[in-house]
PDB file of C-alpha atoms in Angstrom:
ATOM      1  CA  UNK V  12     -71.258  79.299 -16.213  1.00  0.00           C
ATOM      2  CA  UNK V  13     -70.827  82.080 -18.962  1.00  0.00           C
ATOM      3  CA  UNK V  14     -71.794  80.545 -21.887  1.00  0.00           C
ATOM      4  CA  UNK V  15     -72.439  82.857 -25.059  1.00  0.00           C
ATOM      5  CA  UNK V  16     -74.085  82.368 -27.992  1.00  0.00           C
ATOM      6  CA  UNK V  17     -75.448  85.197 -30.201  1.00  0.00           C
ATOM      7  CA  UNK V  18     -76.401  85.784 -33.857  1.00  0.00           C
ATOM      8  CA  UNK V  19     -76.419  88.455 -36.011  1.00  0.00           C
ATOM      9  CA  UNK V  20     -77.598  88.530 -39.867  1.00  0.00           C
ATOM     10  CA  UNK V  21     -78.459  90.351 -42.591  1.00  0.00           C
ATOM     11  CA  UNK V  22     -80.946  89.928 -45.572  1.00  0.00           C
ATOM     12  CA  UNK V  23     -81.894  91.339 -49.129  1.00  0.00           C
ATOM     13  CA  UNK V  24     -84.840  90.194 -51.277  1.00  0.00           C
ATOM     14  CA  UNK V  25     -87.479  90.945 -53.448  1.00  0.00           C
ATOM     15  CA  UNK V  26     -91.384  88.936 -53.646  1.00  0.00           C
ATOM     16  CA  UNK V  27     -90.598  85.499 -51.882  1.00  0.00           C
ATOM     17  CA  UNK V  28     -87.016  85.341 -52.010  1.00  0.00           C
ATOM     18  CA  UNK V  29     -84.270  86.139 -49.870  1.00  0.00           C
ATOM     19  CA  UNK V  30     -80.101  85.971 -50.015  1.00  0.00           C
ATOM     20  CA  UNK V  31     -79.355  85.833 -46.461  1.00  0.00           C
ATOM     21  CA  UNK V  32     -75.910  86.041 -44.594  1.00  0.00           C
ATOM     22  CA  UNK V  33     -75.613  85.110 -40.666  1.00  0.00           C
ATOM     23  CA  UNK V  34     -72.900  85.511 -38.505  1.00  0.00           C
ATOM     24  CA  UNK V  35     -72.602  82.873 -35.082  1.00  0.00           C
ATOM     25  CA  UNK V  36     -70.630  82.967 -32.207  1.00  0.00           C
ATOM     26  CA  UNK V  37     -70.830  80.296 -29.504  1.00  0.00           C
ATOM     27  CA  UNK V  38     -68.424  80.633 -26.278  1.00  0.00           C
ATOM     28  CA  UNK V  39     -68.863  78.054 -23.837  1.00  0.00           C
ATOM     29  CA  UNK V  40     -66.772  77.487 -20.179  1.00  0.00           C
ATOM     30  CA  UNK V  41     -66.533  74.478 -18.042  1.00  0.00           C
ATOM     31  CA  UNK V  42     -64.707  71.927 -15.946  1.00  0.00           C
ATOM     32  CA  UNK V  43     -62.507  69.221 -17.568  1.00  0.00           C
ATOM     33  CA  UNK V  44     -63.062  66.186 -15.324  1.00  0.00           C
ATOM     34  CA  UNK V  45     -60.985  62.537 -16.136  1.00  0.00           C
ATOM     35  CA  UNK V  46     -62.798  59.884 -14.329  1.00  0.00           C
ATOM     36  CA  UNK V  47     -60.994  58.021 -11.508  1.00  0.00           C
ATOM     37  CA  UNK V  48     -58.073  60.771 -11.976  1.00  0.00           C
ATOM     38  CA  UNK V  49     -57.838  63.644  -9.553  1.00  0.00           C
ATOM     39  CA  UNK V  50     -57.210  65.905 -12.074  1.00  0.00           C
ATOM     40  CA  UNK V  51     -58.867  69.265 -12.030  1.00  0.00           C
ATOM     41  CA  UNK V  52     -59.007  71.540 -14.914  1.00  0.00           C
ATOM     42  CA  UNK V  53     -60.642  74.026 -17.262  1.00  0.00           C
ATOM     43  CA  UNK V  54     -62.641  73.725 -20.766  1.00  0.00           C
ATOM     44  CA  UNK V  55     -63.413  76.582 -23.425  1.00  0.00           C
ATOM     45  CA  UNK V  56     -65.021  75.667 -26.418  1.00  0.00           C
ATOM     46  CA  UNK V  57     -65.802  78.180 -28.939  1.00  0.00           C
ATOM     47  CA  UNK V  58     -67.476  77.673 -32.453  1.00  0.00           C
ATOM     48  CA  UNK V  59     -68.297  80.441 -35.306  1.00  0.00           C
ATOM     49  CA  UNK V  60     -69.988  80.256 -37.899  1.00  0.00           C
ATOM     50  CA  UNK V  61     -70.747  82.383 -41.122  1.00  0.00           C
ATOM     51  CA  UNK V  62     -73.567  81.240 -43.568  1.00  0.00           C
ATOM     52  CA  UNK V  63     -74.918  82.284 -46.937  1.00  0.00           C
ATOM     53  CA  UNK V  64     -78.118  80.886 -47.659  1.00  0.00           C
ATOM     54  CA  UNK V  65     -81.298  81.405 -50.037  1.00  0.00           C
ATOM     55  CA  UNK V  66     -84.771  82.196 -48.350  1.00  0.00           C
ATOM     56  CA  UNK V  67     -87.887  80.919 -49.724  1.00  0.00           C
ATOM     57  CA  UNK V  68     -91.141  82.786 -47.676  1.00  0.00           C
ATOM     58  CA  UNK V  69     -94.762  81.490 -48.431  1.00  0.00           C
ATOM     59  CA  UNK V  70     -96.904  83.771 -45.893  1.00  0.00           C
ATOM     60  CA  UNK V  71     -95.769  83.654 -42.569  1.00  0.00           C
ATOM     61  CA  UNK V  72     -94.012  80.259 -43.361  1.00  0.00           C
ATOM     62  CA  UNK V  73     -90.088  80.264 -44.634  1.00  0.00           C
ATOM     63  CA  UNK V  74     -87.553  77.622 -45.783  1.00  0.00           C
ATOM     64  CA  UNK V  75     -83.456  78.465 -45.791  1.00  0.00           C
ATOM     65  CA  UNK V  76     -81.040  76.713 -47.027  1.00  0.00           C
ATOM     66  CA  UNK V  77     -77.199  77.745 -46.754  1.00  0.00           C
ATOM     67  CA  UNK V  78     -73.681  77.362 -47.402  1.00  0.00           C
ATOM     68  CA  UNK V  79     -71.113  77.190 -43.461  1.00  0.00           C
ATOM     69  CA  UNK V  80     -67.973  78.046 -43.464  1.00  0.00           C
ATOM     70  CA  UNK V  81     -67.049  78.340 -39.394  1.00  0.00           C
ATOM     71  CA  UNK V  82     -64.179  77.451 -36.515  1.00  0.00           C
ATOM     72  CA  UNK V  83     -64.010  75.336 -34.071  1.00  0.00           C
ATOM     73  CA  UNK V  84     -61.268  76.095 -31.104  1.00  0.00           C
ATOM     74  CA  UNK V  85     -61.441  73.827 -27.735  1.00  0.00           C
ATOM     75  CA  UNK V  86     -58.681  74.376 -25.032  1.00  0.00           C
ATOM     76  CA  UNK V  87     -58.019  72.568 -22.481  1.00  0.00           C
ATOM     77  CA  UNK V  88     -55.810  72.951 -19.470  1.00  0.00           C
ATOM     78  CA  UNK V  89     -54.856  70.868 -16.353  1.00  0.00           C
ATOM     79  CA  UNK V  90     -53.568  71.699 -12.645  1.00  0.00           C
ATOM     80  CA  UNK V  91     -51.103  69.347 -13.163  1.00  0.00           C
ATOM     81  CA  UNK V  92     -49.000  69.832 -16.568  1.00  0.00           C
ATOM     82  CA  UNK V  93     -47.462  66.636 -16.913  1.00  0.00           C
ATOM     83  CA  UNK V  94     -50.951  65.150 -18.202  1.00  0.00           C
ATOM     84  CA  UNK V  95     -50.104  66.887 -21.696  1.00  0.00           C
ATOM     85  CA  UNK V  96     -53.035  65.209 -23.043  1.00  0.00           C
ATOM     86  CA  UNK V  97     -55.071  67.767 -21.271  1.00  0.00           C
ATOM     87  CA  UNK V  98     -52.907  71.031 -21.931  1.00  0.00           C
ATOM     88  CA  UNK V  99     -53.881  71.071 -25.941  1.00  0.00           C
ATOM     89  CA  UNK V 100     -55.139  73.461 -27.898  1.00  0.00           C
ATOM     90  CA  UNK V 101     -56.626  72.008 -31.133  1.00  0.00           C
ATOM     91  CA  UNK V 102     -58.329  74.396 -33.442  1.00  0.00           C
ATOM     92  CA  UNK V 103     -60.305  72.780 -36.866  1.00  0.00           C
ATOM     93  CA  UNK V 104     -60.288  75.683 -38.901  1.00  0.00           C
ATOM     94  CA  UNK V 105     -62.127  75.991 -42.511  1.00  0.00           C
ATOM     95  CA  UNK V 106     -64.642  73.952 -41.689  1.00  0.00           C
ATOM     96  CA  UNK V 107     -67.571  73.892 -44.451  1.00  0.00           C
ATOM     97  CA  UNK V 108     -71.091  72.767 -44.592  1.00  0.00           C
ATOM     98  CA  UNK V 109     -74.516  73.145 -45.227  1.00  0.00           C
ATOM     99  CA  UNK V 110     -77.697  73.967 -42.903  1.00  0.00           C
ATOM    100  CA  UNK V 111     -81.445  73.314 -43.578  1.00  0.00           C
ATOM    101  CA  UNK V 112     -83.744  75.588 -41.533  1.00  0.00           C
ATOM    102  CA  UNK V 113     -87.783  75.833 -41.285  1.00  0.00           C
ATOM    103  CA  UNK V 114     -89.417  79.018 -39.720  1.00  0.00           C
ATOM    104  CA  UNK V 115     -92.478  81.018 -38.627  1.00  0.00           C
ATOM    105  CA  UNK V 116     -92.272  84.746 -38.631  1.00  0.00           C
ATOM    106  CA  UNK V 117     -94.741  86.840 -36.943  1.00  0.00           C
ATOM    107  CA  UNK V 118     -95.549  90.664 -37.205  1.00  0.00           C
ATOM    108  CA  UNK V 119     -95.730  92.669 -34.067  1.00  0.00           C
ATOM    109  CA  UNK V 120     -95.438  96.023 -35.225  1.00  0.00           C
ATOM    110  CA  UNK V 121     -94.770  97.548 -38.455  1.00  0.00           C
ATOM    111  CA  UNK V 122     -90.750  96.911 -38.751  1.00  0.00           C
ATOM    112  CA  UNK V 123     -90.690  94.466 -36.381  1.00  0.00           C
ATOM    113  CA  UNK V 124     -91.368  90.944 -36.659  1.00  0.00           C
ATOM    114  CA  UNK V 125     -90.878  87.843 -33.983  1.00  0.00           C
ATOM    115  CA  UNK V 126     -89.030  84.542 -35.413  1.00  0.00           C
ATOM    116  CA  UNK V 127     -89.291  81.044 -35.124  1.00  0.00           C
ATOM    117  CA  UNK V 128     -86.840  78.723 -36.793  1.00  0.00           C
ATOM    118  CA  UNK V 129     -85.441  74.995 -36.582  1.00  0.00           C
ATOM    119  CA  UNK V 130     -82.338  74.568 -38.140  1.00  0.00           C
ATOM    120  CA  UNK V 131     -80.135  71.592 -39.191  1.00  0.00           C
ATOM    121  CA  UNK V 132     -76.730  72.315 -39.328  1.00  0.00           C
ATOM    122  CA  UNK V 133     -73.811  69.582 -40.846  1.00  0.00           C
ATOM    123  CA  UNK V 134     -69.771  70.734 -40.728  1.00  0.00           C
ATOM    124  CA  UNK V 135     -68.225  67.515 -41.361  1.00  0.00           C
ATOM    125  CA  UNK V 136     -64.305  68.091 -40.231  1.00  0.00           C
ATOM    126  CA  UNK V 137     -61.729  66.123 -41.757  1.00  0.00           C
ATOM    127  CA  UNK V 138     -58.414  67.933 -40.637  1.00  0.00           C
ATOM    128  CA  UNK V 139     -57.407  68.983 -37.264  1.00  0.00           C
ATOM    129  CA  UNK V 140     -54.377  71.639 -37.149  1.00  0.00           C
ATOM    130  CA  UNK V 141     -53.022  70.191 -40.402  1.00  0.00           C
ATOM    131  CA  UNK V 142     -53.591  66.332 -39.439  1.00  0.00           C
ATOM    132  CA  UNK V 143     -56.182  64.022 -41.335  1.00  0.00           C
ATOM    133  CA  UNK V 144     -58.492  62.932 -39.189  1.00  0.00           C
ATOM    134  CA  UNK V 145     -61.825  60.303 -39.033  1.00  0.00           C
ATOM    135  CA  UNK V 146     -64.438  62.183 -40.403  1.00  0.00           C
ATOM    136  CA  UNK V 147     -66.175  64.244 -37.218  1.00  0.00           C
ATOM    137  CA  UNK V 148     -69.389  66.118 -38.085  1.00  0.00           C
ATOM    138  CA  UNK V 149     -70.006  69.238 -35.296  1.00  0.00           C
ATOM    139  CA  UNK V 150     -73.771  70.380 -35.696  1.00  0.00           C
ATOM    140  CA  UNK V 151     -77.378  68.824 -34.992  1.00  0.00           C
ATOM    141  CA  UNK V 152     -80.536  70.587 -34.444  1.00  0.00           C
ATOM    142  CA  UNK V 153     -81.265  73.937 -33.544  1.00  0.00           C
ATOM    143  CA  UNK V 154     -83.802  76.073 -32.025  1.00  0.00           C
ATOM    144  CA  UNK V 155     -83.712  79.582 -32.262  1.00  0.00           C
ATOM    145  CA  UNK V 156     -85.870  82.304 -31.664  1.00  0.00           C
ATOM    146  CA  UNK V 157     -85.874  86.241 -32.082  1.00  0.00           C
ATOM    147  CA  UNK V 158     -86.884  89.309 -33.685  1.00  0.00           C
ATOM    148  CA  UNK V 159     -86.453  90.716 -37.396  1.00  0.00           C
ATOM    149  CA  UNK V 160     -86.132  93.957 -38.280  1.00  0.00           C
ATOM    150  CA  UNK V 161     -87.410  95.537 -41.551  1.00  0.00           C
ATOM    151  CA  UNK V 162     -86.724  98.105 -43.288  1.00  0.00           C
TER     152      UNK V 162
END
């Protein structure tokens, strides 16, 4: 497994509050399995995501909320082509929503502080590769952790 996720962001503020922009990539790589089938195959699944968001920090305590825009790509493929249901590539592109997030941030040095943050995410798609769709939402719960750098 190679899975990849990584984040990178960027802040500017002044007292207690913070415009924030983040910038998410998530690349995952498995096995595409149909049960009772022996069918063999491969799964990618990659998701990014850009957010703007407002900061609100009270001591070592913070509270984000944010605007997502982000894309969603999944491909799968098959050893044996005739099962087109499995050789698609579907791609839900301008996907928007919103993300809630509650942190701790702790100083270790003088630039450098460690992070603690649970996030709620919600993209609600509506349109895959120009057809309507049910309404899907893609996000949940997050936990991240990592350092900030200050200037």
């Amino acid at each position: 497994q190679d899975d990849i996720l990584y984040m990178l962001g960027a802040g500017v503020g002044y007292n207690n509050s913070y415009l924030i922009t983040r910038y998410r990539n998530f690349l995952a790589h498995g096995s595409s399995l149909l049960s009772g089938l022996p069918i063999e195959g491969k799964a990618t699944w990659r998701q990014q995501i850009l957010s703007l968001g407002i900061r609100n920090v009270q001591g070592p305590f913070y509270m984000e909320i944010a605007y997502l825009i982000g894309s969603i790509e999944e491909t799968i493929s098959s050893s044996q082509p005739q099962f087109t249901a499995l050789n698609k590539e579907a791609g839900a592109t301008d996907i928007r929503g919103y993300s809630f997030s509650l942190g701790l941030t702790f100083q270790v040095m003088t630039f450098l502080y460690l992070n603690l943050e649970a996030e709620f995410l919600d993209q609600p798609v509506s349109e895959i590769n120009g057809e309507k769709i049910d309404r899907k939402t893609i996000g949940g719960n997050n936990i991240s952790f990592g350092f900030l750098f200050v200037l």
